[in-house]
Every structure is written in structure tokens, then in C-alpha cells.
Amino acid sequence: MGLSSLTVSNNRKHIVVVFISLVFILKISLISCANQESQIYTVHLGKRQHNDPKLVTDSHHDILGSLLGSKEASRESMIYSYRHGFSGFSAKLTSSQARELSENPHVVHLTRSKNMKLTTTRVSDYLGLTSTAPTGLVHDTDMGSDTIIGIVDSGIWPGSKSFNDNGLGPIPARWKGQCVSGEGFNASMCNRKVIGATYYAKGIARKYKGAFNAAERDEAMSPLDKIGHGTHCASTAAGSFVQNANFLGLGQGTARGSAPRARVAAYKVCWNNEECFTPDILKAMDHAMRDGVDVLSLSLGSEIPLDFEVDRSDFAIAAFHAVMKGITVVCAGGNDGPETQTISNVAPWIITVAATTMDREFFTPITLGNNVTVLGQEGLYIGEEVGFTDLIHFDDLTKADFEAGKANGKILFTFLTDRFTDQMAEFAKSKGVVGIIIATKPIDLIEPGTAGIASARVDYEIGMDILLYLQTTKFPKAKISPTKTFVGRPSATKVARFSSRGPNSISPAILKPDIAAPGVGILAAVPTGVGYEFMSGTSMATPVVTGIVALLKQKRPDWSPAAIRSALVTTAFQTDPSGEPIAAEGSPRKIADPFDYGGGLVNPGKVADPGLVYDMGHDEYVHYLCSAGYEDISISKLLGKVYTCPSPTPSMLDVNLPSITIPYLSQEITITRTVTNVGPVGSVYKAVIEPPLGINLQVSPKTLEFGPNTKKITFTVKVSTTHRPDIAAPGVGILAAVPTGVGYEFMSGTSMATPVVTGIVALLKQKRPDWSPAAIRSALVTTAFQTDPSGEPIAAEGSPRKIADPFDYGGGLVNPGKVADPGLVYDMGHDEYVHYLCSAGYEDISISKLLGKVYTCPSPTPSMLDVNLPSITIPYLSQEITITRTVTNVGPVGSVYKAVIEPPLGINLQVSPKTLEFGPNTKKITFTVKVSTTHRVNTDYHFGSLTWTDNGVHNVRIPLSVRTRVLNFKI
């Protein structure tokens, strides 16, 4: 095993499985009257006018001195001179002086400085796990002071401030563990916070036949953590309060764990540059059960193929025993996403955690020579700014060019389709490059570059903007600024690309993961000089949940591990805490579903009061083992007593999980669940059903009444399907002629799909010879199927899987039966294509060469959003915009069409006019679409459609794709 970091509702207040939470936020602003007392103002002067910082500062004193009467007064008033990235200063001024200075022609704008409260390292605040609230899980449990968390990992660094024991009472009397001395670690280093620290190396020593040399691997034969993973996880779960924690100035705030007063017992089983050896892991877990831990946290994972829980997985067996003793086991889901069926630690007695982002991001500004700034979206650069210098493209250089020093002192730009960004940066540094910009697919890692030069990563979209600048500028230049922290809601929460996904490859009927928590860019303690570093992985998400479980264990000590898991799952957020949809990063992107995040994003504000729980104990777990097909002898060995599975074998679908996953549904089935009331006596719950597409559900009984003598109620769910068999898509398994003896062969690819459309276009061209290529394209798009011809949904295969959207199939599946009679077309000719070229930023000279004549783009530049395509795609929506389209009637004269809108999620659309009337003299009509967003964060694309219909004779449908950008990555 290796480290897994890269790493039913009542009429009161409970809603189980599906819930709605309404939060009203009252903002009260206190405005003080202005007076003549001096206050601090910031004066923004825009771009620097001098390269010499001293000259910039001198210019600031000239401006301020002219206001105050002398340079001496200016020096006394000025606090900071901003002279590197931009020009400006802050100074103490009266309100009248500030007003006068704002009139200075050199001043861009002037703002009064404001007090800002210290922020946290973010995870706890993001989840609402607030220690200062007068009520809530943290307050009600004294921050977990009576719980003991066992961290099975790479050890611990006890000297970290995160493990101070200030204010902690005596060690819980039930604790039976110990601290063990060893190399670089004295048992006296333990305290009332770190109450246990042991290490396990006999297994790995035996693996190396006694020749395991810890020193050669920069390790210590002791509980001391030399790699930082265990320390990071322990402080994330239970770290004490540490003010001003940061990583070289980034992410500054108060560090704390989910359960800041919980006790930590560290079990070292992982060693530098080595996998964590299973025998050592089991011994650690064995000791942890003895020692009296309440929760076990293991940020460890396995590779595909997974071991079966009973016959092969020692780890799952140990976890089973822990759970049977009432110890909740929380494990990382793994970092093999976004591919499906990669989730690990899938035993139903384990809580398996996925990783998400949160509302803190780190962006690296890249300023191009045309004063456009784009934001590097991954990686950290914490060095000095690299000022404007030549920008070169890797593909324009040969090996000889690099050897000749042509890249020396320049910024290198390149595209990479793999993850070898550090290797590319190392190569660039070796050739004298001072900075590198890499366009690559996002991997959701927040970590500094290792090459020692300025570096920034962008996605392919931003990369194409940079490439266009490079290819259309004679002397391209760029500068790279240090990474900046953005906190609040710049971007929507998403399941991290690396987070492993379901379905469960061992038992598909057992939903995994169970729950998700922030696991990207987590700042926590490490054994280095800086004290705190960012790490990413499901390893980092796991201790977030572990700490919450510890708090819950203290508040609800009689709850079983299964009840705790149920409470986590049924109360989870399906949106982020601000109400925005949670996306799942992958290829392709999509809205997250249970195979990405289980029940959803952990919600510590609700978890202690779920109303009902789906509980499990010994009998239910044995039910699972029998249904999974394990032999009686295997189960007997696990239980330590002879056991025979009942006949007939129970159904795995009836395992009492807080989820229902049916991998194979062909005919009606009935599933059973039992819920336990942990809320008020007399509670009444009613079933609210949101069925999957094409699935019928019937719940019986529909109402659950928990009287004084009723603690548990069993209900059934009848499930049936309306789906019919699938069909093959044109382009996969196409049988056609080949120059071989057999004459015909199967081939697959877009190469095979293209001639299918080509032939349809040929038929259409003969039937409609006067139609332009654009009109033909429009007819193909607006008449396409969005289901297959039999009416079944079209899926998009990928990692993860999803229902197809316009980025998968454009308008949809080609429909030759409708294409010759679309009713309306979105036509384009010469002028519209030139409109596109101008809007794309191509220079006049390039367009002139293409056209074969001199051409000058109009001013202002036309908007690309108004190119007359049979689709509307808006990549950057921050405020209301108006888009124009023109349709041409190719149907009967006198046709009347009405607009039917299916808006993308969170997007408002207004079409004007709403009715199009094509009289004898009206061939073309132009309409507008006003588009605005209700989202308050950056989102991924959401999809909808606009259809013009003449009572269903023609349905002229175009796809809508809109992405909100509150914070634009291109400034």
C-alpha cells in the first residue's frame, strides 16, 4: 500500500438523503462620518512609467509633495511606495487631501484602506466548522477534547506549533498507548496533544532481510516524521490553533484541524521512498485498537486490481475488527481519477473519502506585452517577479538553437499533453531560460515548482490565447509575477481531477466513495523550516472527515460507525456551501454525481442531527459477505467462529447502506432498507422521490411514524426501468470496404463518422443546391437527435461517464430524416466569416493575405458572440450581455415561430422578439438574446437550448453553452 497523496423528510427540520437548506445572511454596514483626522489611503497610478524603482518612488513623492507642500512632508506621510508590479503608494491623508489628490490627472483611483480580519487556512471556515459560534458541533464537544484520533501514516513531527497542548486537560484515562523513543525522537516530546507515538518497521526490515538502512533513505528509526505526510494529516484532523500560518506568505491565516482539541496518536508505518508495508500497518491498527483510539485515519490506498475484502485484503480485515469494536475507520479513496472504477478502500465498513477543491485558489499572473494579463491556474511561484523579457515558443526552436543559447534569458512557452511539467522546467532552466509557461490539462495540484525558475501553468484555452499573441506579434514579450492568494468565491467547488471515482470494482452494488471533503491545496504542518506547506490528495481530504467524525463521536458516543457514516452521507451538501453546483473535473467535465462524491460534500453543521440513520452492525456486515459470495470458511475465519450463510443467499442490494446502487436492472425488483430514529419521539417522515432518468420508483410505506415504542422502521423500494436496448453510434464498429482478401472490415473513429455525415451532406446538396455550406451546417445542427433514434439518452463515454452535452456531440446525432426540411437556417457568408476573424484578434495584414485584398477590421471590433452560428457559446459571462442572431426562412411563406427556452443552470435568458413572422416579403429576421447569470462564483459550462417552433412542424433547436466567470482568468 502507498500513501495516497500525489498524493425521506419530516414536517420539522430533518430531511434525509435529499435536503434543502436556506440560509439568510444579514449584512449590516456601519458607516462613520468623515472627519479631518488623517487616515490611510491607497493611491493607484497604473502602470510604472520607469524601469528604475527609485525613479518610480521619486515620482510618487513629487505627486504627494505637491499636495502637502514639501518632499519632507511627503516622506513623513507616505507608508509604502508600490514600485515593482505597478505604480502607486499608500499614505496618511485627511479626507479633504484625499479628495484633492483624487483630482490629480496622474491618479487612476484612490481608496481608503480598511481593516481586514485574520482568515483561517480555510477548510474549517469553508465548511462552516466555526469554533467561535455559540452553538454547533465544535462548541458542543469542546472541540473534541475527549476523543483520540489514531493516524496511521509516516509518523509525526511533535515540535510543530500545531501540536501544542495549551489549554488541554489531562489525557483521557482510557488511553493505554505510549510514546516510544528512537532516533531523533524522545518519548518526552509527547504531551497532552500528541499522546502516543510509535513506529513499526519489523515488516519492512524483514522485507529487506534485515538490511533496511533508515539513514540511507533519510529516515529515522523512530516515530519521527521525515517526509511530512503524517504530520500534515494529523494537523489537518486535529491541529491546535496556530496564528499566521502560511507557506512563504501564501494562504496566511489561523491553522487548525477539524477537531482542534482532539488528541493524536501517531503510528508510523510508512518510510521515505518506500511503500507502507502491510504487516506494519496491521500491527499499528492492532495496537490502536488496544490503545483506545476512537477514530482511525488512514490516508493509504491500493492500486487496481483491488484485493478482495476477506480473502486477500489484510487491511480491510483489520478495519473490520476495528469497526466491530466501535472504532470508525476513515480512509482515502485514492488518486487515480478521473477514470471510473478506480476508487479504493471499498469495504462497506470503511468510510471512503473523495477530494474536492474549496473557495481558495492561487493564481500566478502572466502579463503579455500587449498588457493583457492571464492567470496561471495551478502551481505556485514564490520567487521574484521576472520582468518583461522575450517570449519564445518551444516548437519554434531546434535542439541546436537551445545549445546555441537562443533561449538564454527568455521566457519559454510550450504545450504539454502529459504531466511532466517539472521535467520540462528543469530542461528549460538548464538552457538558461528565466521563466516557463506551460499549457496543460488541469490536475488540481497546488505545489511549488521544483526547477528554481519562474513557472506558471495554464489550461489549453488560455494557452491558445498566448499562442495567438505569440504568432501575431513581431517581438512578443511577457512577465511572470509571484503567485497570489484568492479567498472567498472566485471559483465553484469541484471534485478534483485526481480523486478516484466509482463505481466500486469489487462490489458494484456498494456505493463508493461515501463522502467528499476539501483535499486540494491544504495548508498544514510539515517537518521543514517553513513549518507549513500545501499538499493535495484524497490523503488531505481524509483527515478533514476524520476530525469531524471525532467531534461527532464525542457528541454521539452511542452511535455506531455505520450510524456515523449514515449521518455524513444523508446530511451532505450536493452544492457547495454557497449554493453553487459542484462540478467533477475530468475528461469531459460534468456536474458531480455519487460516483464522484458519494453523498456529497461533508456538512459538519448538520451531521450531528440527521433525524434518521441507516445503521449496521455485525449481522448486516455478515449479510454483505454472504451476498458477495465469500465462502463460509472465509467468513468463519473473519468472525473467529463457525458461520454458515443462509439459503437462499441474501441480496447485496438489501445491505442497509445509506445509498441504493443497482448495477444490473432488467426487471422489477424490490429493495429493503431500515431506518433508525435518532431525532425526537413522535417524528413523522414522508418520502420525496427524485427518480433517475427512465427509472420508476415506488416506496412503501410512504410515511414513517416514530411513536414512543417505535425506534426502527423498515421500508421497501420497488424499482423498474423504462429503458430499451442501446444502439451503436455511427463511428464505432463501422463495417466498410478495405483492400484485403476479406473485402470488408470493422473500423472505429471520428474518421469513420465523418463520411457518414459527408454522404448525408451530398444528398442534401443535391436536394438543396442553392444552400450555402453554412445553411447545410445549420440544418444538420438544428434538426439533430438529442436522444438516439429509439428515444434513449445518448451517453458520453469518458472519465468520468456522463450524459452527452454539446461539447460531446455538438447539436446532437445527425438526423437525415429531418435535415432537408429544417424550417429556418442560421446562414453565413463572406462577411460573417471575416467578422469572426476580426473578433478572434487576427491582424488586418493576416486577414488581407487570406482574402487576397486589403482589408481593415471595423472599430470597435465586432463580438465573436455575434457570429451567426447555429449555437451560442459564452465562455466568459460576468454581467448581462446581448447576443444577436439572424435566421433565414427556408420553409413555407407565412410561417410563424415562437421561442422555447431551456436555460442552462443558473442562467437567465430573454429572447426578443419572442415570435417570428415570415410574411411574403420577409425572408430573414434578426433576434436578440439577453443573457445574465445568477452564479456568484466561477463555474464550468452549463448547457441548455433555444428552439424556434411552428407548433411542432419544425423545431429549430440550437445548443446553449454558458460559463460564468466572476473572476476572469484573462484580465
Coordinates of C-alpha atoms in Angstrom, one line a residue, residues 294-570:
D294 CA -11.9 6.5 18.8
V295 CA -11.2 7.0 15.1
L296 CA -8.6 5.6 12.8
S297 CA -7.5 7.7 9.9
L298 CA -5.6 6.0 7.1
S299 CA -4.6 8.1 4.1
L300 CA -3.4 5.0 2.3
G301 CA -4.6 3.3 -0.8
S302 CA -4.2 0.3 -3.1
E303 CA -3.8 0.0 -6.9
I304 CA -6.2 -1.6 -9.3
P305 CA -6.9 -4.5 -9.2
L306 CA -8.1 -4.2 -5.6
D307 CA -7.7 -7.0 -3.1
F308 CA -11.0 -8.7 -2.0
E309 CA -12.0 -7.7 1.4
V310 CA -11.8 -11.1 3.1
D311 CA -9.7 -13.4 1.1
R312 CA -6.8 -11.0 0.2
S313 CA -7.1 -7.6 2.0
D314 CA -5.3 -7.8 5.4
F315 CA -6.1 -4.1 5.7
A316 CA -9.9 -4.5 5.2
I317 CA -9.9 -7.3 7.7
A318 CA -8.1 -5.2 10.3
A319 CA -10.6 -2.4 9.6
F320 CA -13.5 -4.8 10.1
H321 CA -12.3 -5.7 13.5
A322 CA -11.8 -2.1 14.4
V323 CA -15.4 -1.3 13.4
M324 CA -16.7 -4.2 15.3
K325 CA -15.1 -2.6 18.4
G326 CA -16.9 0.7 17.7
I327 CA -13.9 2.4 16.1
T328 CA -14.7 4.3 13.0
V329 CA -12.2 3.8 10.2
V330 CA -11.8 6.7 7.7
C331 CA -9.7 6.0 4.5
A332 CA -8.6 7.9 1.4
G333 CA -10.4 6.9 -1.8
G334 CA -7.2 7.2 -3.9
N335 CA -5.7 9.5 -6.5
D336 CA -6.3 7.5 -9.7
G337 CA -9.1 9.8 -11.1
P338 CA -10.8 10.9 -13.1
E339 CA -11.0 7.4 -14.6
T340 CA -14.0 5.3 -13.5
Q341 CA -13.8 2.2 -11.3
T342 CA -10.6 3.4 -9.6
I343 CA -11.9 4.0 -6.1
S344 CA -10.1 2.0 -3.4
N345 CA -10.8 1.1 0.2
V346 CA -14.3 -0.1 -0.8
A347 CA -15.2 -2.4 2.1
P348 CA -18.7 -1.3 3.3
W349 CA -17.5 -0.9 6.9
I350 CA -14.9 1.8 5.9
I351 CA -15.8 5.4 5.3
T352 CA -14.1 6.3 1.9
V353 CA -13.3 9.9 1.2
A354 CA -13.1 11.8 -2.1
A355 CA -11.4 15.1 -2.6
T356 CA -12.8 18.5 -3.7
T357 CA -11.5 22.0 -4.1
M358 CA -12.7 24.8 -2.0
D359 CA -13.1 28.6 -2.2
R360 CA -9.4 29.4 -2.0
E361 CA -7.3 29.5 -5.1
F362 CA -3.8 30.5 -6.1
F363 CA -3.2 32.3 -9.4
T364 CA 0.1 33.3 -11.0
P365 CA -0.3 36.5 -13.1
I366 CA 1.3 36.3 -16.5
T367 CA 1.4 39.7 -18.3
L368 CA 1.9 39.7 -22.1
G369 CA 3.5 42.6 -24.0
N370 CA 0.1 43.8 -25.1
N371 CA -0.8 44.5 -21.4
V372 CA -3.2 41.5 -21.3
T373 CA -2.8 39.6 -18.0
V374 CA -3.8 35.9 -17.9
L375 CA -3.8 33.9 -14.7
G376 CA -1.8 30.7 -14.2
Q377 CA -4.3 28.4 -12.5
E378 CA -2.1 25.7 -11.0
G379 CA 1.3 25.5 -9.4
L380 CA 2.9 28.0 -7.1
Y381 CA 5.7 30.5 -8.0
I382 CA 7.1 32.2 -4.9
G383 CA 10.2 33.8 -6.3
E384 CA 10.9 37.3 -7.6
E385 CA 8.9 38.8 -10.5
V386 CA 10.5 38.1 -13.8
G387 CA 10.1 41.4 -15.7
F388 CA 9.2 41.8 -19.3
T389 CA 11.5 39.7 -21.5
D390 CA 11.3 37.9 -24.8
L391 CA 8.7 35.2 -25.0
I392 CA 9.6 32.3 -27.2
H393 CA 7.7 29.2 -28.3
F394 CA 9.3 25.8 -27.7
D395 CA 8.1 24.5 -31.1
D396 CA 10.0 27.3 -32.9
L397 CA 13.4 26.2 -31.5
T398 CA 15.6 23.3 -32.6
K399 CA 18.0 21.3 -30.4
A400 CA 20.8 23.4 -32.0
D401 CA 19.0 26.6 -31.1
F402 CA 18.9 25.6 -27.4
E403 CA 22.5 24.5 -27.5
A404 CA 23.5 27.9 -29.1
G405 CA 21.9 29.7 -26.2
K406 CA 19.0 31.2 -28.1
A407 CA 16.7 30.6 -25.2
N408 CA 19.0 32.2 -22.6
G409 CA 17.4 34.9 -20.6
K410 CA 13.9 34.4 -22.2
I411 CA 10.6 33.0 -21.1
L412 CA 9.7 29.7 -22.8
F413 CA 6.1 28.8 -23.7
T414 CA 5.0 25.2 -24.5
F415 CA 2.1 22.9 -24.7
L416 CA 2.3 19.6 -22.8
T417 CA -0.2 16.7 -23.0
D418 CA 1.3 14.8 -20.1
R419 CA 2.2 15.6 -16.6
F420 CA 6.0 16.0 -17.0
T421 CA 5.9 19.7 -16.2
D422 CA 8.7 19.6 -13.7
Q423 CA 11.0 17.8 -16.1
M424 CA 10.3 20.4 -18.8
A425 CA 11.0 23.2 -16.3
E426 CA 14.3 21.5 -15.4
F427 CA 15.2 21.3 -19.1
A428 CA 14.4 25.0 -19.6
K429 CA 16.5 26.0 -16.6
S430 CA 19.4 24.1 -18.0
K431 CA 19.2 26.1 -21.2
G432 CA 19.3 29.5 -19.5
V433 CA 15.6 30.1 -19.6
V434 CA 14.4 32.5 -16.8
G435 CA 10.7 31.5 -16.8
I436 CA 8.4 28.9 -18.3
I437 CA 4.7 28.9 -19.1
I438 CA 3.2 25.5 -19.7
A439 CA -0.2 24.9 -21.2
T440 CA -1.5 21.6 -20.0
K441 CA -4.6 19.9 -18.7
P442 CA -5.5 20.7 -15.1
I443 CA -4.6 18.2 -12.5
D444 CA -5.8 20.1 -9.4
L445 CA -2.5 20.2 -7.6
I446 CA -1.2 23.2 -5.6
E447 CA 2.5 22.8 -5.3
P448 CA 5.6 24.9 -6.0
G449 CA 7.8 24.2 -9.0
T450 CA 11.0 22.3 -8.3
A451 CA 13.2 23.8 -11.1
G452 CA 14.1 27.1 -9.3
I453 CA 12.8 29.3 -12.2
A454 CA 9.7 31.3 -12.6
S455 CA 6.9 29.0 -13.8
A456 CA 3.2 29.1 -14.4
R457 CA 0.7 26.6 -15.7
V458 CA -2.4 27.5 -17.8
D459 CA -5.1 25.4 -19.4
Y460 CA -5.3 24.8 -23.1
E461 CA -7.8 27.6 -23.6
I462 CA -5.6 30.2 -22.1
G463 CA -2.6 28.6 -23.8
M464 CA -4.3 29.2 -27.2
D465 CA -4.6 32.9 -26.2
I466 CA -0.9 33.1 -25.5
L467 CA -0.1 31.2 -28.7
L468 CA -2.2 33.6 -30.8
Y469 CA -0.3 36.5 -29.2
L470 CA 3.0 34.8 -30.0
Q471 CA 2.1 34.2 -33.6
T472 CA 0.7 37.6 -34.3
T473 CA 3.3 39.8 -32.6
K474 CA 6.7 40.6 -34.1
F475 CA 8.5 40.9 -30.8
P476 CA 6.4 39.1 -28.2
K477 CA 7.3 39.7 -24.5
A478 CA 5.9 38.5 -21.2
K479 CA 6.5 38.8 -17.5
I480 CA 5.7 36.3 -14.7
S481 CA 4.6 37.6 -11.3
P482 CA 4.6 35.7 -8.0
T483 CA 1.5 33.7 -7.1
K484 CA -1.3 35.5 -5.3
T485 CA -4.0 34.0 -2.9
F486 CA -7.7 34.5 -3.8
V487 CA -10.1 33.7 -0.9
G488 CA -13.9 33.8 -1.0
R489 CA -15.7 32.6 -4.0
P490 CA -13.7 33.0 -7.2
S491 CA -14.4 29.6 -8.5
A492 CA -17.1 26.9 -7.9
T493 CA -16.2 23.8 -5.9
K494 CA -15.4 20.8 -7.9
V495 CA -14.3 17.2 -7.3
A496 CA -10.6 17.1 -8.0
R497 CA -9.4 15.6 -11.2
F498 CA -7.1 13.2 -9.3
S499 CA -9.8 12.0 -6.9
S500 CA -10.6 8.3 -7.7
R501 CA -14.1 7.5 -8.9
G502 CA -16.7 4.8 -8.6
P503 CA -18.3 2.6 -9.3
N504 CA -16.9 0.1 -6.9
S505 CA -14.9 -2.5 -8.9
I506 CA -15.2 -5.3 -6.3
S507 CA -18.9 -4.9 -5.3
P508 CA -20.7 -2.5 -7.8
A509 CA -23.8 -2.5 -5.6
I510 CA -21.9 -0.8 -2.7
L511 CA -21.6 2.9 -3.4
K512 CA -18.1 4.3 -3.1
P513 CA -16.9 6.9 -2.3
D514 CA -19.1 7.7 0.7
I515 CA -18.3 11.4 1.2
A516 CA -16.1 14.2 -0.1
A517 CA -14.1 16.9 1.6
P518 CA -11.6 19.6 0.6
G519 CA -8.3 18.0 -0.5
V520 CA -6.7 20.4 -2.8
G521 CA -4.1 23.0 -1.6
I522 CA -4.5 22.1 2.0
L523 CA -2.1 24.1 4.2
A524 CA -1.0 22.1 7.2
A525 CA 2.1 21.3 9.4
V526 CA 5.2 19.7 8.0
P527 CA 8.7 19.0 9.4
T528 CA 10.5 21.7 7.5
G529 CA 11.9 25.2 8.2
V530 CA 8.8 26.9 6.8
G531 CA 6.6 24.8 9.2
Y532 CA 3.6 24.6 6.9
E533 CA 3.1 23.5 3.3
F534 CA 0.4 22.8 0.7
M535 CA -0.4 19.3 -0.2
S536 CA -3.2 17.8 -2.4
G537 CA -4.8 14.4 -2.5
T538 CA -7.5 12.3 -1.0
S539 CA -4.9 11.9 1.8
M540 CA -5.6 15.5 2.7
A541 CA -9.4 15.2 2.4
T542 CA -9.5 12.1 4.7
P543 CA -8.3 13.8 7.9
V544 CA -10.8 16.6 7.4
V545 CA -13.5 14.0 7.7
T546 CA -11.6 12.2 10.4
G547 CA -11.7 15.3 12.6
I548 CA -15.5 15.8 12.0
V549 CA -16.0 12.1 12.9
A550 CA -14.1 12.7 16.1
L551 CA -16.3 15.6 17.1
L552 CA -19.4 13.5 16.2
K553 CA -18.1 10.6 18.2
Q554 CA -17.8 12.8 21.3
K555 CA -21.3 14.3 20.8
R556 CA -23.0 11.0 20.0
P557 CA -20.9 8.4 21.8
D558 CA -23.5 5.7 21.4
W559 CA -23.6 5.9 17.6
S560 CA -22.0 3.0 15.7
P561 CA -19.5 3.6 12.9
A562 CA -22.3 2.8 10.4
A563 CA -24.6 5.4 12.0
I564 CA -21.8 8.0 11.8
R565 CA -21.3 7.1 8.1
S566 CA -25.1 7.4 7.5
A567 CA -25.2 10.8 9.1
L568 CA -22.3 12.0 7.0
V569 CA -23.9 10.8 3.8
T570 CA -27.5 11.9 4.4

